[in-house]
Every structure is written in structure tokens, then in C-alpha cells.
Tab-separated table of C-alpha atoms and ligand atoms in Angstrom:
chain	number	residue	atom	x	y	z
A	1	UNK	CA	24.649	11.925	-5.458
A	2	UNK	CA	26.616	9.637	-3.361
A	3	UNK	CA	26.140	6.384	-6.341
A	4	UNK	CA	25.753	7.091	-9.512
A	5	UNK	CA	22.629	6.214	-10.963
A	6	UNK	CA	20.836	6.343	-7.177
A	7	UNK	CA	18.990	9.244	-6.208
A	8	UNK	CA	20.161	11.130	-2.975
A	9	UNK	CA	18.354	10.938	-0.064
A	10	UNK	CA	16.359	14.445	-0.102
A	11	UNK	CA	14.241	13.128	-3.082
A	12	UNK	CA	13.656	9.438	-1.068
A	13	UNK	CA	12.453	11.809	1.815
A	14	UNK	CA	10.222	14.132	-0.288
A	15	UNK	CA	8.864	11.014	-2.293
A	16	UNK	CA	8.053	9.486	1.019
A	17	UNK	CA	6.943	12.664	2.862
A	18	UNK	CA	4.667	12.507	-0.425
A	19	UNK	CA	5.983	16.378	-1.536
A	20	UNK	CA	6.622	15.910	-5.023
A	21	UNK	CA	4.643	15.822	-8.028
A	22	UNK	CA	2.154	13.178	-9.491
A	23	UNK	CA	5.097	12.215	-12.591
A	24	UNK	CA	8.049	12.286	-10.436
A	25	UNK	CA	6.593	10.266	-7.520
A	26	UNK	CA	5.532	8.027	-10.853
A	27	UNK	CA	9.181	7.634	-11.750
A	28	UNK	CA	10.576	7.805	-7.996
A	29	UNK	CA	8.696	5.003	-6.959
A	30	UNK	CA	10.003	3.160	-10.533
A	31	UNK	CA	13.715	4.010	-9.667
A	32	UNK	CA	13.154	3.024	-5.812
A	33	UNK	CA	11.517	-0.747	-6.976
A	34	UNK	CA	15.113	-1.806	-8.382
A	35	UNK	CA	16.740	-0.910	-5.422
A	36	UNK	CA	16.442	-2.778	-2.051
A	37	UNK	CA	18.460	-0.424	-0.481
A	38	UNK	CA	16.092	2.742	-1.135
A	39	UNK	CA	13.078	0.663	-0.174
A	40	UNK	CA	14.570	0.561	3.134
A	41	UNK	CA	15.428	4.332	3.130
A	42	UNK	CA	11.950	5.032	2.164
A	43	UNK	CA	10.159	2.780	4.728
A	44	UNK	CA	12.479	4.978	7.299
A	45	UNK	CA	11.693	8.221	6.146
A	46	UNK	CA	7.822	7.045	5.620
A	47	UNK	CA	8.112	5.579	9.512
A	48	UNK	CA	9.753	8.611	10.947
A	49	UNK	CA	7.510	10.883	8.938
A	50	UNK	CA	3.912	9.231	10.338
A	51	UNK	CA	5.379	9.270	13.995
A	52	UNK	CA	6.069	12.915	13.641
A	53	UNK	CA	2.463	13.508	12.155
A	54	UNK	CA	1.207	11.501	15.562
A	55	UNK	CA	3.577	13.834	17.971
A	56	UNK	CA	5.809	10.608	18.959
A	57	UNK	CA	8.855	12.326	18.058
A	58	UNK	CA	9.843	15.765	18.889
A	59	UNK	CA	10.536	18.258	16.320
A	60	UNK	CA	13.723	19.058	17.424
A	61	UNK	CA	15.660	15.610	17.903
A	62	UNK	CA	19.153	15.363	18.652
A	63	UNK	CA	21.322	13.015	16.339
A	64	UNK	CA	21.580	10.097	18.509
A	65	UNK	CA	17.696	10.354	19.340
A	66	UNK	CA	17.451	9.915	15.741
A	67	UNK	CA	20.083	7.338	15.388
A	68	UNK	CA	18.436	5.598	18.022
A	69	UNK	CA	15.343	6.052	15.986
A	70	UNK	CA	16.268	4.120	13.138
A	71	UNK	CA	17.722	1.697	14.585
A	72	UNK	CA	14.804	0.600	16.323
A	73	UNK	CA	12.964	0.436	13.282
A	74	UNK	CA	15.728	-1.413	11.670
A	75	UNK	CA	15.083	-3.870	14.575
A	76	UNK	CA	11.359	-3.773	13.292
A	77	UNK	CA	12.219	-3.767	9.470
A	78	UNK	CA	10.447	-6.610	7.807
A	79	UNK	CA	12.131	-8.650	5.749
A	80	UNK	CA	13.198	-7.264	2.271
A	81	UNK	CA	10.594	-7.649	-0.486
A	82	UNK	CA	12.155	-9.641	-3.680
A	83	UNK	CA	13.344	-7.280	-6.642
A	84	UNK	CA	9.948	-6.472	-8.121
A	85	UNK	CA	10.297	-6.438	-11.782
A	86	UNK	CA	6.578	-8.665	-12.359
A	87	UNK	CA	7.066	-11.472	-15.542
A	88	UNK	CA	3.986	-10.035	-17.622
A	89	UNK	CA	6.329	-6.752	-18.250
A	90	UNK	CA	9.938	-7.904	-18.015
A	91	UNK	CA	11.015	-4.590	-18.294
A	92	UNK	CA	9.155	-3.171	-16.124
A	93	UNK	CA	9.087	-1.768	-12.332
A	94	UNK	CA	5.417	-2.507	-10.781
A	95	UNK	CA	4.466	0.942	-10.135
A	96	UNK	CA	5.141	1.766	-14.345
A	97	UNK	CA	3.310	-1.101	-15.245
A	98	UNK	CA	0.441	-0.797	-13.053
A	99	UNK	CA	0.266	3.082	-14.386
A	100	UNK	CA	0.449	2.056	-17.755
A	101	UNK	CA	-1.504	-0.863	-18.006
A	102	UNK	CA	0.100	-2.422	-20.977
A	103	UNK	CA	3.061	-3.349	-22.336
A	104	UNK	CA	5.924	-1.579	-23.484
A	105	UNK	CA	5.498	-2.744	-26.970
A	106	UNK	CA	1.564	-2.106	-27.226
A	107	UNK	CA	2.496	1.584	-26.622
A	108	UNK	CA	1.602	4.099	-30.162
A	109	UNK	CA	5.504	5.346	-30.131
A	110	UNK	CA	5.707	8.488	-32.620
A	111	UNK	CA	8.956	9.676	-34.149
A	112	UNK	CA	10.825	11.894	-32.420
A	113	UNK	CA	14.156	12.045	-34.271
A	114	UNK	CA	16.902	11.006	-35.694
A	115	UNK	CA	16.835	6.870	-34.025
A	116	UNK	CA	14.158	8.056	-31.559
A	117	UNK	CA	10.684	7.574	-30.784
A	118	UNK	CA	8.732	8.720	-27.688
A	119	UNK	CA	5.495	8.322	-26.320
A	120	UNK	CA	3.509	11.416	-24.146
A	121	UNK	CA	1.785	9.775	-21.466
A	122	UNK	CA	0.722	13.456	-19.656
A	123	UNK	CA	1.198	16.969	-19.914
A	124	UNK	CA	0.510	18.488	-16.622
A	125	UNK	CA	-1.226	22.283	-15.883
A	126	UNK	CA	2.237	23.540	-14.692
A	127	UNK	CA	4.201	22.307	-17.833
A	128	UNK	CA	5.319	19.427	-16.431
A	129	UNK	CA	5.954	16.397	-18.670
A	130	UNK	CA	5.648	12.900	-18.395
A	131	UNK	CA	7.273	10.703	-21.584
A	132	UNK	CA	9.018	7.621	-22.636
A	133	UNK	CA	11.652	7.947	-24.996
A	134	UNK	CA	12.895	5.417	-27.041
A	135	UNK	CA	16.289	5.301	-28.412
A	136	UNK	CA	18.405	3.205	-31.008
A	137	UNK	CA	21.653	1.596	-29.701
A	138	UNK	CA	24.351	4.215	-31.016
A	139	UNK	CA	22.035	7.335	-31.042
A	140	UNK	CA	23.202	10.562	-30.265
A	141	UNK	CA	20.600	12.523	-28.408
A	142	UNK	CA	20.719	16.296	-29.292
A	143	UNK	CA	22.616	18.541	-27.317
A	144	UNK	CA	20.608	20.706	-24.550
A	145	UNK	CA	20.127	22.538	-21.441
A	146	UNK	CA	17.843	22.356	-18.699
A	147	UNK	CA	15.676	25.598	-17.351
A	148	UNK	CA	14.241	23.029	-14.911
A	149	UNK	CA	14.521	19.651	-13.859
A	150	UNK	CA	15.144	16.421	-15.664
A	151	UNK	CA	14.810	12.874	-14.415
A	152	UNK	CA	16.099	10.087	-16.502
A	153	UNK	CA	14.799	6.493	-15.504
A	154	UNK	CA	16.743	3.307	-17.762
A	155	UNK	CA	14.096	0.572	-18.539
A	156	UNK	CA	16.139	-1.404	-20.817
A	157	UNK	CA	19.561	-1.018	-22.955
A	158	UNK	CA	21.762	1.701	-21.123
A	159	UNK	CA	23.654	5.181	-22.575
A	160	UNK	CA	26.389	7.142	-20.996
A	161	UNK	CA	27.096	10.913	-20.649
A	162	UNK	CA	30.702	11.447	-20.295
A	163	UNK	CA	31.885	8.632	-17.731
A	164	UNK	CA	28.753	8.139	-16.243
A	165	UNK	CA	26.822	5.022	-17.333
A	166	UNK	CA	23.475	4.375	-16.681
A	167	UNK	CA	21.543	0.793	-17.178
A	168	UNK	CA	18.085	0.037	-15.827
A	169	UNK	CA	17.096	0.947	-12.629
A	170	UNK	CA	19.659	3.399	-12.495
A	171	UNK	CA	18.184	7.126	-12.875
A	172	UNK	CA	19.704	10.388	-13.778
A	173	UNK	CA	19.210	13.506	-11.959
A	174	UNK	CA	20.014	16.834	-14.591
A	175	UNK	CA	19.289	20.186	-13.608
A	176	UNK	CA	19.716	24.147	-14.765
A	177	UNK	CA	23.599	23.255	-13.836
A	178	UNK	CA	23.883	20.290	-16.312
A	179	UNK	CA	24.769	22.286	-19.311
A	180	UNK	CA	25.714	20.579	-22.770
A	181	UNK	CA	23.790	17.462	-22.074
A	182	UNK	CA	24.020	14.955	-24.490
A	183	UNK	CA	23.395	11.082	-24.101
A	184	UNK	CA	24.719	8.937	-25.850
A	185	UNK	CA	22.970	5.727	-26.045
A	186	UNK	CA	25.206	2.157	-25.686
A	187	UNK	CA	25.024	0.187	-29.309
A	188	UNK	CA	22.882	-2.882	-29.015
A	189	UNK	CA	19.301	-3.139	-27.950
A	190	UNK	CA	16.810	-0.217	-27.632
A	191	UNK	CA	17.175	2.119	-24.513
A	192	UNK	CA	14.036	2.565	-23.521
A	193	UNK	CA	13.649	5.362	-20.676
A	194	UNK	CA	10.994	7.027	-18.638
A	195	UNK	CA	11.270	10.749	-18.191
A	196	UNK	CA	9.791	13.655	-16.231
A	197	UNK	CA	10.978	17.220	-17.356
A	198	UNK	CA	9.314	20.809	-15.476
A	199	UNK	CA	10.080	22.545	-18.241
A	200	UNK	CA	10.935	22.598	-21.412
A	201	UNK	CA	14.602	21.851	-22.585
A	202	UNK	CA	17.024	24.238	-24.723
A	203	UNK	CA	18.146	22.506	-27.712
A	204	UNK	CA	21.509	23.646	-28.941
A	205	UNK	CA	20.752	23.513	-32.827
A	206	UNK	CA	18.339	25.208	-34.680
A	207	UNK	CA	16.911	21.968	-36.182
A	208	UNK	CA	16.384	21.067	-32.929
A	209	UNK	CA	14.541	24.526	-32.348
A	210	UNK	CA	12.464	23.954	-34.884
A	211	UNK	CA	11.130	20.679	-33.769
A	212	UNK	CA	10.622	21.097	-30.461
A	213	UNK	CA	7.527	22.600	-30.761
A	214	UNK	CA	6.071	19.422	-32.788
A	215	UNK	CA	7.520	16.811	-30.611
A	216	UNK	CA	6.473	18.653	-27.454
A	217	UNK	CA	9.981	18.613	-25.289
B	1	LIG	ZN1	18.953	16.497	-20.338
């Protein structure tokens, strides 16, 4: 990841060649509404992509051919669209809120944990899950590992793991290699978070064992 927080361009490129799943083009096309500069990476990617569907570009393209590419299309780029975050759903990114359909707040949020709630929006044939989690400024979330792979998207209030610090519109990327994962959410407000998992996490304590069945993680 060359930013924290951003994701790297081989998920822009799969969420614009339209490869990934249903949830994490959902939360892709969240993260990517915060960020002018991904907008622009995906309208390249999505550009390049339909003129290789129509045989305009040759499958085998030298660098500067591509260079060249994109810089045309910069040429072409239209103006940047204004930070969409819409003023019915402040906290919000216009693809979230046009999935949901209501607020944040209207949302049936079921205990979770310890200073967390969550809400299940969709559990997918191939285990994949689609959730919000809410979480009390100060929380610990419980230590885990990952046999899959786990997006993070910040809607509101922010948490850290180790040095890294995420706020909203920044998303985290955790995988089978991020071992001993434990936000740890920034005192203040509510951190509010939208999150796609492909299977299920490994809780560290046996508490946490035992509930993971019930809340579905
Ligand atoms: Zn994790």
C-alpha cells in the first residue's frame, strides 16, 4: 500500500475491471468516493479496460504506448466531481447510502460486545460477509487472525492499529499475514465502519470462541 489508508492499485483495477465480489465492490466504490485521486485511477483503468474489450489497444503494449495512453485520457479527463458525501447522510459515501437506503441511525444495531454493536446487512453463498460495526471511542476490539480477507472502511470516529491511523474514508486492507489484529478505537465519538470479511476470523480468546458463532463473524 503506497498511503496508508488508500487501497493499492490492483484492487482499483479489479473494482473497475468489475472482478470482485458484490460486498467488496460495495465498499470499494465507498472507499474510492472520498478520494479524488482514485476516481481518476478508476476512470483510467475503466477507459483502458473498455478500449481493450473493443480491440483499440493491443494486448501486448509497451510502457510508453501505455504512458502515452493515459495521458491522452488525462487530456480527456473531465473535470473532477466534488467530494460526494450527499447532506441527507452526512456520514455517508453515495454508493453506501444508496445501498442502504436509510440512515445510519435508523439501522436495528444488535450487541456484539464489549462497546460494540454491528449490523448484518448480507451473508453471501460463499461465506462472505457484509457488516457494519459499531464501536465506542476507547474500545478494544478482540484480538484475531484472518483465514481470508478483511476490508475495513471508517465512516465516522477513527481507531489505530499500532501506528497506523485510520479516519473516514480511509480503508484497511488485513489479510492471512495480519496476525494479532487488534483495533483500537480513538476515544470520542462512535467509529462506525463498514466491513467485508471471506471468511470467518480467529479470535484469540475463548470468550471470543464462544461468541462467534452467535454474533456471526
Ligand atoms: Zn482484522
Amino acid at each position: 500500500m503506497t498511503k496508508t489508508g488508500l487501497l493499492p492499485d490492483e484492487w482499483l483495477v479489479s473494482y473497475a475491471s468489475g472482478s470482485l465480489s458484490e460486498a467488496q465492490s460495495l465498499v470499494v466504490a465507498s472507499h474510492v468516493a472520498y478520494h479524488d485521486e482514485l476516481k481518476a485511477k478508476v476512470a483510467d483503468a475503466e477507459a483502458i479496460g473498455g478500449m481493450l474489450l473493443e480491440g483499440l489497444v493491443p494486448e501486448r503494449m509497451s510502457e510508453d504506448a501505455l504512458e502515452r495512453t493515459m495521458k491522452a485520457l488525462d487530456n480527456d479527463a473531465d473535470e473532477p466531481e466534488p467530494v460526494a458525501v450527499s447532506a441527507a447522510s452526512p456520514h455517508m459515501p453515495p454508493p453506501l447510502a444508496s445501498y442502504l437506503g436509510k440512515d445510519l441511525d435508523a439501522l436495528k444495531w444488535r450487541f456484539m460486545g464489549p462497546g460494540m454493536k454491528q449490523v448484518k446487512l448480507k451473508t453471501y453463498e460463499n461465506g462472505e460477509r457484509l457488516w457494519l460495526l459499531r464501536a465506542r471511542g476507547g474500545t478494544k476490539m478482540p484480538f484475531h487472525d484472518h483465514r481470508g480477507t478483511e476490508f475495513t472502511l471508517v465512516l465516522t470516529g477513527g481507531y489505530h492499529v499500532g501506528d497506523k491511523h485510520y479516519t473516514p474514508g480511509l480503508i484497511e486492507l488485513a489479510g492471512p499475514e495480519t496476525t494479532d489484529h487488534q483495533p483500537v478505537i480513538d476515544a470520542g465519538e462512535d467509529c462506525i465502519c463498514l466491513v467485508v470479511t471471506d471468511a470467518p476470523i480467529i479470535l484469540h480468546s475463548m470468550l471470543g470462541r464462544l461468541v462467534q458463532p452467535f454474533i456471526g463473524l
